[in-house]
XYZ file of C-alpha atoms in Angstrom:
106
model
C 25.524 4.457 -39.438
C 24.275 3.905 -35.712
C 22.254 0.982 -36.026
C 20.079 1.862 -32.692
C 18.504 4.557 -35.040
C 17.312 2.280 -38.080
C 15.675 -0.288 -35.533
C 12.722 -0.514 -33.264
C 13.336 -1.595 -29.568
C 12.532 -5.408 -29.291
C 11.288 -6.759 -26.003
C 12.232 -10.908 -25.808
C 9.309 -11.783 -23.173
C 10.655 -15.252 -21.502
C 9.071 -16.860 -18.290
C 12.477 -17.316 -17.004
C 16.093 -16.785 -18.234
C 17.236 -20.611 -17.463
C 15.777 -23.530 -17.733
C 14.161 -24.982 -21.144
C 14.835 -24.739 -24.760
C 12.888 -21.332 -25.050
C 14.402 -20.088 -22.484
C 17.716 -20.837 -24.225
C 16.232 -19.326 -27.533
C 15.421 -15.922 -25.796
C 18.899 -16.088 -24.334
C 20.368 -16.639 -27.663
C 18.251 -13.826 -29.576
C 18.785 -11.512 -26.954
C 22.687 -12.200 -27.268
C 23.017 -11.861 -31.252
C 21.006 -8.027 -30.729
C 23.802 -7.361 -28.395
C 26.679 -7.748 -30.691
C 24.693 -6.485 -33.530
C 23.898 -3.543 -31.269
C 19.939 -3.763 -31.949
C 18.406 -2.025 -29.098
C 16.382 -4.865 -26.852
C 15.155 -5.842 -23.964
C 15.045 -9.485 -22.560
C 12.328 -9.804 -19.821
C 11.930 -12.675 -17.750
C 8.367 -13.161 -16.080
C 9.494 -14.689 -12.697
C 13.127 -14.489 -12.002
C 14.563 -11.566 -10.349
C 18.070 -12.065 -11.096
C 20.189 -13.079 -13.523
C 24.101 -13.790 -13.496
C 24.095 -12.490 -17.979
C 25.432 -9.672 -19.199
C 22.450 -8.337 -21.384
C 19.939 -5.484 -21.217
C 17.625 -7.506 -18.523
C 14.527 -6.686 -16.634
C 13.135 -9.024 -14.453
C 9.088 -8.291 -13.417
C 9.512 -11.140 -10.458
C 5.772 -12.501 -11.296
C 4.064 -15.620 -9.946
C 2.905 -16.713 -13.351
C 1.942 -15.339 -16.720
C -1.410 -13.725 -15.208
C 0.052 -11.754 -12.626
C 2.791 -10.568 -14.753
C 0.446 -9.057 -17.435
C -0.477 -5.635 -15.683
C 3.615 -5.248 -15.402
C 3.927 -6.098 -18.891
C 1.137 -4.041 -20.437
C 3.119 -0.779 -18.520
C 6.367 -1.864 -19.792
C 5.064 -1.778 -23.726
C 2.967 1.407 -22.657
C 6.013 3.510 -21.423
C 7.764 2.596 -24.262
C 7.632 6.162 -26.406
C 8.260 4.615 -29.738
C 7.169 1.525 -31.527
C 8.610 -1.831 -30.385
C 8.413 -5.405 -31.135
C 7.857 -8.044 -28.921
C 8.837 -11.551 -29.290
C 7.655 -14.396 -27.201
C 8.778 -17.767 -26.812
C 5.455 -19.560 -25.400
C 1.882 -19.913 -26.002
C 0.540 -18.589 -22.771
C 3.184 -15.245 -23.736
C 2.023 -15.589 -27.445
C -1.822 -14.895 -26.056
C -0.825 -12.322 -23.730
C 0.982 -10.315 -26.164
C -1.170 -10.279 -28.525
C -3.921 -9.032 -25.918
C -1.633 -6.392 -24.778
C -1.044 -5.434 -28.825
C -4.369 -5.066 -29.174
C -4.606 -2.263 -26.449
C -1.359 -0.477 -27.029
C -0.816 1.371 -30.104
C 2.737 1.579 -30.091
C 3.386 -2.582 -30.307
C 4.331 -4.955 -33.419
């Protein structure tokens, strides 16, 4: 069974892909999905590059704020439902504001 059809896409929102403990929890989330072959995404707020060899996007935003326009249009293309995980308040608050405007969010 092809376990990319039994699970929803999960988006691991991170301000950055180095640095803190977070930062090292979104790495490490995003890295068990990969060998389990759960379809995610990791997205980091501010960097634009990354040297890891996982299913990245990088929005390359000041700060939280100006990354939440980007954001909102990332869960909004999305065609089917996904799940977003977030490793900070200020992400925990934006998410949730975001969920409450797309339909297609967990």
């Amino acid at each position: 069974m092809n376990n990319k059809s039994i699970h929803p896409k999960v988006l691991i929102i991170t301000p950055r892909f180095s640095g803190g403990g977070a930062e090292k929890i979104s790495v490490s989330i995003a890295s068990y999905f990969h060998l389990k072959l759960i379809p995610y995404m990791l997205v980091g707020l501010s960097e634009t590059s990354s040297d890891l060899s996982l299913n990245l996007l990088c929005l390359g935003a000041k700060n939280t704020k100006s990354a939440a326009y980007n954001l909102f249009k990332l869960v909004r293309k999305e065609k089917n439902k996904v799940i977003v995980l977030s490793v900070l308040r200020d992400l925990n608050i934006l998410t949730g504001l975001i969920s409450y405007r797309s339909k297609n969010i967990n």
